[in-house]
mmCIF file of C-alpha atoms and ligand atoms in Angstrom:
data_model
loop_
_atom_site.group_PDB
_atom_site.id
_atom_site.type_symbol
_atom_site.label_atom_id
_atom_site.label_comp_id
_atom_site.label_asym_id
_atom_site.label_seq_id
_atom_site.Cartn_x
_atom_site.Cartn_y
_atom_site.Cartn_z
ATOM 1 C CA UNK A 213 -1.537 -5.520 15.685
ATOM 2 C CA UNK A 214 -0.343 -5.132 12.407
ATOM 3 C CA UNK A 215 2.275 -1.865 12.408
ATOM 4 C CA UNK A 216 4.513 0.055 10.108
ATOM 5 C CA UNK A 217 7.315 2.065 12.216
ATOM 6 C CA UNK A 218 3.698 3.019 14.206
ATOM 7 C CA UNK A 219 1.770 0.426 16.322
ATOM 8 C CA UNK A 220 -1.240 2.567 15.631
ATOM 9 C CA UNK A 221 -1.263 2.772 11.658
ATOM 10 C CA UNK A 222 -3.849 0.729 10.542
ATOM 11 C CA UNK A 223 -4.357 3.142 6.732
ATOM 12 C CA UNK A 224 -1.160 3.273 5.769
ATOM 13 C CA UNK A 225 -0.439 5.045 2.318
ATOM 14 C CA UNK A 226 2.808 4.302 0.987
ATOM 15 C CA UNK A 227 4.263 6.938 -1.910
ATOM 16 C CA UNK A 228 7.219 7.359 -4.338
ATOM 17 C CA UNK A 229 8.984 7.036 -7.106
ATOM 18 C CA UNK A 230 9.864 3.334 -8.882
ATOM 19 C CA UNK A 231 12.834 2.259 -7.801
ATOM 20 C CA UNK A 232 12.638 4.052 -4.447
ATOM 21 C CA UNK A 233 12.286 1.541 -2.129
ATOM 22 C CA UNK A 234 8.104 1.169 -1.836
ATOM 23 C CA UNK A 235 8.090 -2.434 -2.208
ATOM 24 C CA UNK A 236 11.029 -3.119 -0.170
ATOM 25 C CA UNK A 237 9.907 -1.214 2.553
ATOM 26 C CA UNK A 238 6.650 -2.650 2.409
ATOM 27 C CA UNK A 239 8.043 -6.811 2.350
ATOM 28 C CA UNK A 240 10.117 -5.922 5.831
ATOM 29 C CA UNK A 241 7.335 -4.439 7.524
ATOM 30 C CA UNK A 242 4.782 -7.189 7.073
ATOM 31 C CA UNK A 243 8.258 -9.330 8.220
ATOM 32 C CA UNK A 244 8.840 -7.457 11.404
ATOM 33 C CA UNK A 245 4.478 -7.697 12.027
ATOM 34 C CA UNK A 246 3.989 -11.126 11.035
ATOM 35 C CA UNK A 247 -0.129 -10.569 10.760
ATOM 36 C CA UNK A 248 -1.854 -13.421 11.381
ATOM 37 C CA UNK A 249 -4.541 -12.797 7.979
ATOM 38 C CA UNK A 250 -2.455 -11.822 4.872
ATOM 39 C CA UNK A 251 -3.883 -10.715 1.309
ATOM 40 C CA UNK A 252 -1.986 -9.216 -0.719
ATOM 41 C CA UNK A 253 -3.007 -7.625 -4.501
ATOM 42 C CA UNK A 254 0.503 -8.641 -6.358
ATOM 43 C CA UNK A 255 0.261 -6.849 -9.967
ATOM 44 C CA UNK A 256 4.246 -7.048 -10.362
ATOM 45 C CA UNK A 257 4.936 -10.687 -9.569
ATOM 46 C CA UNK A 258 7.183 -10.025 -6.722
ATOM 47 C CA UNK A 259 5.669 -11.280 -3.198
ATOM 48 C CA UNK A 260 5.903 -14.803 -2.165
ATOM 49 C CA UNK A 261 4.676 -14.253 1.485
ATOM 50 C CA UNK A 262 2.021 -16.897 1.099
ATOM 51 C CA UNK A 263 0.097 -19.237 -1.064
ATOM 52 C CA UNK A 264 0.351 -17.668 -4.291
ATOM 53 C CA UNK A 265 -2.558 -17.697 -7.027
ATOM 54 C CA UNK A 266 -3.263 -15.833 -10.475
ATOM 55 C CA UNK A 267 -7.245 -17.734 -10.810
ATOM 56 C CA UNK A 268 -9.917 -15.063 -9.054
ATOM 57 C CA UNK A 269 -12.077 -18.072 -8.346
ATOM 58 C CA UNK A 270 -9.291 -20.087 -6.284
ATOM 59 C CA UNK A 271 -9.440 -16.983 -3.985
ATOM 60 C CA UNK A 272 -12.747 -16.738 -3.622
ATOM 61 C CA UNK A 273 -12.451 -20.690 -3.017
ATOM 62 C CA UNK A 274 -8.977 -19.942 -0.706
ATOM 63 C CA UNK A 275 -11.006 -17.872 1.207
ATOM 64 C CA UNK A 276 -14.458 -18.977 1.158
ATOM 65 C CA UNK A 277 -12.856 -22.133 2.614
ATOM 66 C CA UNK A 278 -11.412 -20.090 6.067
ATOM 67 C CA UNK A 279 -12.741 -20.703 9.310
ATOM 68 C CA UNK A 280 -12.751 -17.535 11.255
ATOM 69 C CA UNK A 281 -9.289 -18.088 13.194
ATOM 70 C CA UNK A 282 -7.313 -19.300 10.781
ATOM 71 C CA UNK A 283 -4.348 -17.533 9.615
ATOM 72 C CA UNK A 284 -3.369 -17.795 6.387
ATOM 73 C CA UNK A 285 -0.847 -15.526 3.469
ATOM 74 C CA UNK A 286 -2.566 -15.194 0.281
ATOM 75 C CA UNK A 287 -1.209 -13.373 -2.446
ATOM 76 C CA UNK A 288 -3.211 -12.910 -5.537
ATOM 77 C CA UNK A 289 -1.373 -12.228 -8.772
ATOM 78 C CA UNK A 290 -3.955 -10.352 -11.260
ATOM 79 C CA UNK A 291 -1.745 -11.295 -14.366
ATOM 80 C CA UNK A 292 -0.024 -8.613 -16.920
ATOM 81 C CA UNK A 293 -3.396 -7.408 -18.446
ATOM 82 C CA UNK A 294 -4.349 -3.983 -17.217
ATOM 83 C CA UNK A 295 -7.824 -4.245 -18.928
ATOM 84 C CA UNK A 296 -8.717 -7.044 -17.060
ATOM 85 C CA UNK A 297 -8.084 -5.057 -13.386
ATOM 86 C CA UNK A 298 -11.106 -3.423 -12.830
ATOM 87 C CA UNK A 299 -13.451 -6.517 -12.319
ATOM 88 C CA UNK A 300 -10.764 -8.354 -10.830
ATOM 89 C CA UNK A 301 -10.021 -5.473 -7.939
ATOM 90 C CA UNK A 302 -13.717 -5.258 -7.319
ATOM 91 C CA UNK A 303 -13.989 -9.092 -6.323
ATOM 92 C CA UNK A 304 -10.548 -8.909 -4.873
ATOM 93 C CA UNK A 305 -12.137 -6.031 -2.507
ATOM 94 C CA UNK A 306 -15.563 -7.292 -1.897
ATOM 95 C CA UNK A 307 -13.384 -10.286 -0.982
ATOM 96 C CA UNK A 308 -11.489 -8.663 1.501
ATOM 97 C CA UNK A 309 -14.147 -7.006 3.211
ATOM 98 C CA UNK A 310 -15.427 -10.466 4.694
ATOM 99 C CA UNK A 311 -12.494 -11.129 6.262
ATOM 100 C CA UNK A 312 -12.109 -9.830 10.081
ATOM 101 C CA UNK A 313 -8.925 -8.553 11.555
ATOM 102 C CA UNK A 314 -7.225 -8.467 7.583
ATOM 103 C CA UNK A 315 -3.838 -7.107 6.531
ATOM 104 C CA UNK A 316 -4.563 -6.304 3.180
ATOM 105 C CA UNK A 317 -1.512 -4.197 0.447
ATOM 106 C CA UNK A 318 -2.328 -3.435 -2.731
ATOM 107 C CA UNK A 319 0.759 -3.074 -5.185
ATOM 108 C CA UNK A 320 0.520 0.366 -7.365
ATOM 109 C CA UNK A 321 -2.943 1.634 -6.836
ATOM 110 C CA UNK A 322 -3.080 3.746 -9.238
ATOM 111 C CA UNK A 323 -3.760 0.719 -11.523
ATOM 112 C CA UNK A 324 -7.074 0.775 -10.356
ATOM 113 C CA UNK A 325 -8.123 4.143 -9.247
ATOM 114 C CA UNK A 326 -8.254 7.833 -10.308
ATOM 115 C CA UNK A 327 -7.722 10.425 -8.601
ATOM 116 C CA UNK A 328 -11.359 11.940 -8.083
ATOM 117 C CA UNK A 329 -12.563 8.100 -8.601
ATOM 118 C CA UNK A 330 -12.246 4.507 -6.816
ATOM 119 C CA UNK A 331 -13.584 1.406 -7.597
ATOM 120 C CA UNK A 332 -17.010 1.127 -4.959
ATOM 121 C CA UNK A 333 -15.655 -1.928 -3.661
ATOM 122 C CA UNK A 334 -12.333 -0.624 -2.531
ATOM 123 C CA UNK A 335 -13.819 3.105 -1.644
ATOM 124 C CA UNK A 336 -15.585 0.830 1.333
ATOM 125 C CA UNK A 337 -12.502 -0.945 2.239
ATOM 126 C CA UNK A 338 -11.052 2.510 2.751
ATOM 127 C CA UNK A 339 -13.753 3.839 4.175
ATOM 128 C CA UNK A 340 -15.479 0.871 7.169
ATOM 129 C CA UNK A 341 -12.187 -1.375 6.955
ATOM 130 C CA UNK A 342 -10.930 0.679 10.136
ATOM 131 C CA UNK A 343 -14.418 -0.719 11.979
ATOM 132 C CA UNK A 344 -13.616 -4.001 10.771
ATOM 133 C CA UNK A 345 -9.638 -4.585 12.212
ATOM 134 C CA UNK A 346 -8.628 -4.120 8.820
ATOM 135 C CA UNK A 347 -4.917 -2.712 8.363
ATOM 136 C CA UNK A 348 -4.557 -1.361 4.825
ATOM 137 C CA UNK A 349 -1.367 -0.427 2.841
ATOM 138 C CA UNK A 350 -1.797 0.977 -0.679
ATOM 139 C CA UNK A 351 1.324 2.074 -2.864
ATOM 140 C CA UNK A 352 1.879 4.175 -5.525
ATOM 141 C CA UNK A 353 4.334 6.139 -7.408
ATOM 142 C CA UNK A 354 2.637 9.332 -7.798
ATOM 143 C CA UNK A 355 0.377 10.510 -5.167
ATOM 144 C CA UNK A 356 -1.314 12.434 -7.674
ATOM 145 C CA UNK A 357 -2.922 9.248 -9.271
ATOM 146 C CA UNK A 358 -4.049 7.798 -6.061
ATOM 147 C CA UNK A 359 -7.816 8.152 -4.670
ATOM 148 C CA UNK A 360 -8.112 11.245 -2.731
ATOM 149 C CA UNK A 361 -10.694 8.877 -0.113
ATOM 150 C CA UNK A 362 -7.570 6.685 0.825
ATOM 151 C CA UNK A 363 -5.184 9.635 1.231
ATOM 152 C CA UNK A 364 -7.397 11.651 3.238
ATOM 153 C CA UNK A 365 -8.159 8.521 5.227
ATOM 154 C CA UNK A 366 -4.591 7.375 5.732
ATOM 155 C CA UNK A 367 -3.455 6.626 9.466
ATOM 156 C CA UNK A 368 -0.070 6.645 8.436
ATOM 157 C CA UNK A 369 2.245 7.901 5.474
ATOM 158 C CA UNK A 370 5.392 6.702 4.321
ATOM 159 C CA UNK A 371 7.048 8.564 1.690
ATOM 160 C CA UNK A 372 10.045 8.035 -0.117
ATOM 161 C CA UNK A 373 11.913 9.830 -3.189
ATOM 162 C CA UNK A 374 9.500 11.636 -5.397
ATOM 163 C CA UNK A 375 10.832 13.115 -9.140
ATOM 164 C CA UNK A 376 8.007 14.777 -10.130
ATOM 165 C CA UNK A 377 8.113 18.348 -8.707
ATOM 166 C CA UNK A 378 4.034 18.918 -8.115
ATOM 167 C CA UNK A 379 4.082 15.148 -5.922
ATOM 168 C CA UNK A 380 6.983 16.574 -4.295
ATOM 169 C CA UNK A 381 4.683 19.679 -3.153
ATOM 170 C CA UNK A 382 1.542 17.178 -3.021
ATOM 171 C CA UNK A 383 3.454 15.221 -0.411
ATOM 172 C CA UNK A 384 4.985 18.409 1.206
ATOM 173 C CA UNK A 385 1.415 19.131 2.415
ATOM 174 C CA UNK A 386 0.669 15.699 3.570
ATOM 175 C CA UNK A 387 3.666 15.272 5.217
ATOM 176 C CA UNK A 388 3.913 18.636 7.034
ATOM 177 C CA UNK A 389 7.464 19.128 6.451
ATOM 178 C CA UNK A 390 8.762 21.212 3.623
ATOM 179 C CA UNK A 391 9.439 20.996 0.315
ATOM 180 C CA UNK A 392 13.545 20.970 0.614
ATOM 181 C CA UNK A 393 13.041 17.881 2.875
ATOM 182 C CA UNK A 394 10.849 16.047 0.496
ATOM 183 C CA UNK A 395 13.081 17.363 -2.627
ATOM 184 C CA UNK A 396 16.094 15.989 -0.343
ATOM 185 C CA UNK A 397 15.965 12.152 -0.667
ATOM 186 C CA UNK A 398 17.583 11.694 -3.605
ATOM 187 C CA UNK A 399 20.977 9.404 -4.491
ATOM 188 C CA UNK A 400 24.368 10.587 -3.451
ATOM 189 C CA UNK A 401 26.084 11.478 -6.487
ATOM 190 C CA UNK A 402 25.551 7.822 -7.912
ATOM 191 C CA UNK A 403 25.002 5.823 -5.030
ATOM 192 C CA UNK A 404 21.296 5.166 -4.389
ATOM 193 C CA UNK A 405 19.940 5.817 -1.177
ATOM 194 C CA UNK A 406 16.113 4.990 0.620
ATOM 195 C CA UNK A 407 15.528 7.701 2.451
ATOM 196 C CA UNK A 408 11.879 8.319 3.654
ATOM 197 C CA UNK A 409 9.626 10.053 5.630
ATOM 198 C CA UNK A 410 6.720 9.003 7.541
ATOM 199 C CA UNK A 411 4.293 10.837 9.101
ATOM 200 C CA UNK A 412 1.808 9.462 11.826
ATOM 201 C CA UNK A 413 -1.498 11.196 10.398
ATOM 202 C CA UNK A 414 -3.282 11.284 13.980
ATOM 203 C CA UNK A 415 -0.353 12.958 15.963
ATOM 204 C CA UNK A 416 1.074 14.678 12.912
ATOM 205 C CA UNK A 417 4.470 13.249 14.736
ATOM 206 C CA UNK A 418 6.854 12.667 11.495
ATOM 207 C CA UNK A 419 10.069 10.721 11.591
ATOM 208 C CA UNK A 420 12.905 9.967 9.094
ATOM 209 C CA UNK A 421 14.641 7.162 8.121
ATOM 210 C CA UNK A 422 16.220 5.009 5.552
ATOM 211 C CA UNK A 423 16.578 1.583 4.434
ATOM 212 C CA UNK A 424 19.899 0.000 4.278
HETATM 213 N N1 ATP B 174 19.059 -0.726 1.089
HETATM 214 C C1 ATP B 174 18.140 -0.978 0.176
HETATM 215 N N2 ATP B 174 16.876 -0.775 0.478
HETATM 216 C C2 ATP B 174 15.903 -0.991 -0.415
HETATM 217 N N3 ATP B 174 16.112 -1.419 -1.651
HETATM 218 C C3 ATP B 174 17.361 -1.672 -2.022
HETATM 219 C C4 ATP B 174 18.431 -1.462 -1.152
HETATM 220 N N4 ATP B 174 19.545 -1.756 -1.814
HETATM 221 C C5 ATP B 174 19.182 -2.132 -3.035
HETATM 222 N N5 ATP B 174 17.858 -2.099 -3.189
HETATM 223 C C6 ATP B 174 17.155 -2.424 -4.431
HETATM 224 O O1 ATP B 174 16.567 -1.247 -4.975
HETATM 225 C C7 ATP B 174 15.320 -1.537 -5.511
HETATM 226 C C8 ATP B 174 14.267 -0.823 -4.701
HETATM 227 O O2 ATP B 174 13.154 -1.047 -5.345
HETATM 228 P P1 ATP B 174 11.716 -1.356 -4.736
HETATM 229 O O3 ATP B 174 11.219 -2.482 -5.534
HETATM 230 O O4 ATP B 174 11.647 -1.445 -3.282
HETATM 231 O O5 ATP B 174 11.109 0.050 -5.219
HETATM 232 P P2 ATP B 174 9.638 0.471 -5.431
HETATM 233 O O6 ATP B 174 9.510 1.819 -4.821
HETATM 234 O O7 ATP B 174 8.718 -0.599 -4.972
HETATM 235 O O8 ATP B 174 9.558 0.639 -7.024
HETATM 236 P P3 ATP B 174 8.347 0.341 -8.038
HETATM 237 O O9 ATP B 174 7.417 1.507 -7.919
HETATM 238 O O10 ATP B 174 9.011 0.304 -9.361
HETATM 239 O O11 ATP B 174 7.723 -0.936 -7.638
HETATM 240 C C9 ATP B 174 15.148 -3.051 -5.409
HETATM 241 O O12 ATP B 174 15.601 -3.662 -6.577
HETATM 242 C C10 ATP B 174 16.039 -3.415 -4.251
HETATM 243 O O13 ATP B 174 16.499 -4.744 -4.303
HETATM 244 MG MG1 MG B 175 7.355 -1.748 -5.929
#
């Protein structure tokens, strides 16, 4: 299956700052786990893991065309207007949930969900995916902004530098490790670094590491 630094994450939430490393992090893993059934929610532009399209009805047609095996690497670009996310997330989800055994990312979830709200679509991804063989990673740069139901549902955590002093103490309590540690992966003197921390939600085991 499908695995971040854990072969058991299948919720994976995936938190910091811009610049920090998120997206990096994120392109490596689904390297290193090659899974079989890719979609992947591409607001910035920047995947090319798979056929890529910017038209919601070619997905639906992409997908709609599938036979239950195949594999297949989609990655759906939802173009630069934010207005037009909220209909195009809730057919993106719905789209996702008919698809067995799915890795699915989104890019910067807070585009599309508050922190007391999420759109009913993806609030069932988050919620029945796991019964499905559905492995989920969401990003964001502020945990604050993401939907409480995916963070409270995560399987795994990966966190890297935070600015903002309440996500630092936000993450503190997700992570289980304390604030100086989360406050601590930051550049030396000028030379960036990508620290992070990840914390296996079911065994509360954490581990640290950094990209290079
Ligand atoms: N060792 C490294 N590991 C990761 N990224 C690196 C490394 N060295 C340089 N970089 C660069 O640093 C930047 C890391 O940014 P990345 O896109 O992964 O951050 P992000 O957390 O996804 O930010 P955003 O929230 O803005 O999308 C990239 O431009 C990447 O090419
Ligand atoms: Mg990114």
């Amino acid at each position: 299956m499908m695995a971040g630094s854990h072969n058991t994450a299948r919720i994976i939430g995936v938190i910091g700052a811009s610049g920090s490393g998120k997206s990096s992090w994120l392109k490596r893993t689904l390297g290193k786990g090659n899974p079989p059934k890719l979609l992947i929610w591409d607001p910035m532009d920047e995947y090319e893991q798979g056929r890529v399209i910017t038209d919601m009805r070619e997905l639906v047609d992409a997908v709609g065309a599938l036979e239950a095996d195949d594999p297949f690497k989609l990655v759906y670009r939802p173009g630069a207007n934010l207005k037009t996310y909220p209909d195009k997330f809730e057919a993106f989800c719905s789209l996702a949930f008919l698809v067995p055994n799915l890795c699915v990312l989104i890019e910067e979830l807070a585009d599309v969900t508050t922190p007391g709200w999420a759109p009913p679509a993806w609030s069932r991804l988050s919620r029945q995916g796991r019964h499905k063989g559905m492995t989920i990673f969401a990003a964001s740069q502020r945990p604050t902004l993401m939907d409480k139901t995916f963070l409270g549902n995560t399987t795994m955590i990966h966190c890297s530098r935070l600015n903002d002093e309440n996500d630092v103490k936000t993450m503190r309590r997700y992570l289980g490790v304390s604030e100086d540690q989360v406050r601590g992966m930051v550049a030396d003197k000028d030379i960036p670094r990508f620290d992070y921390i990840e914390r296996d939600m079911q065994t509360g085991k954490t581990v640290t590491g950094r990209l290079t």
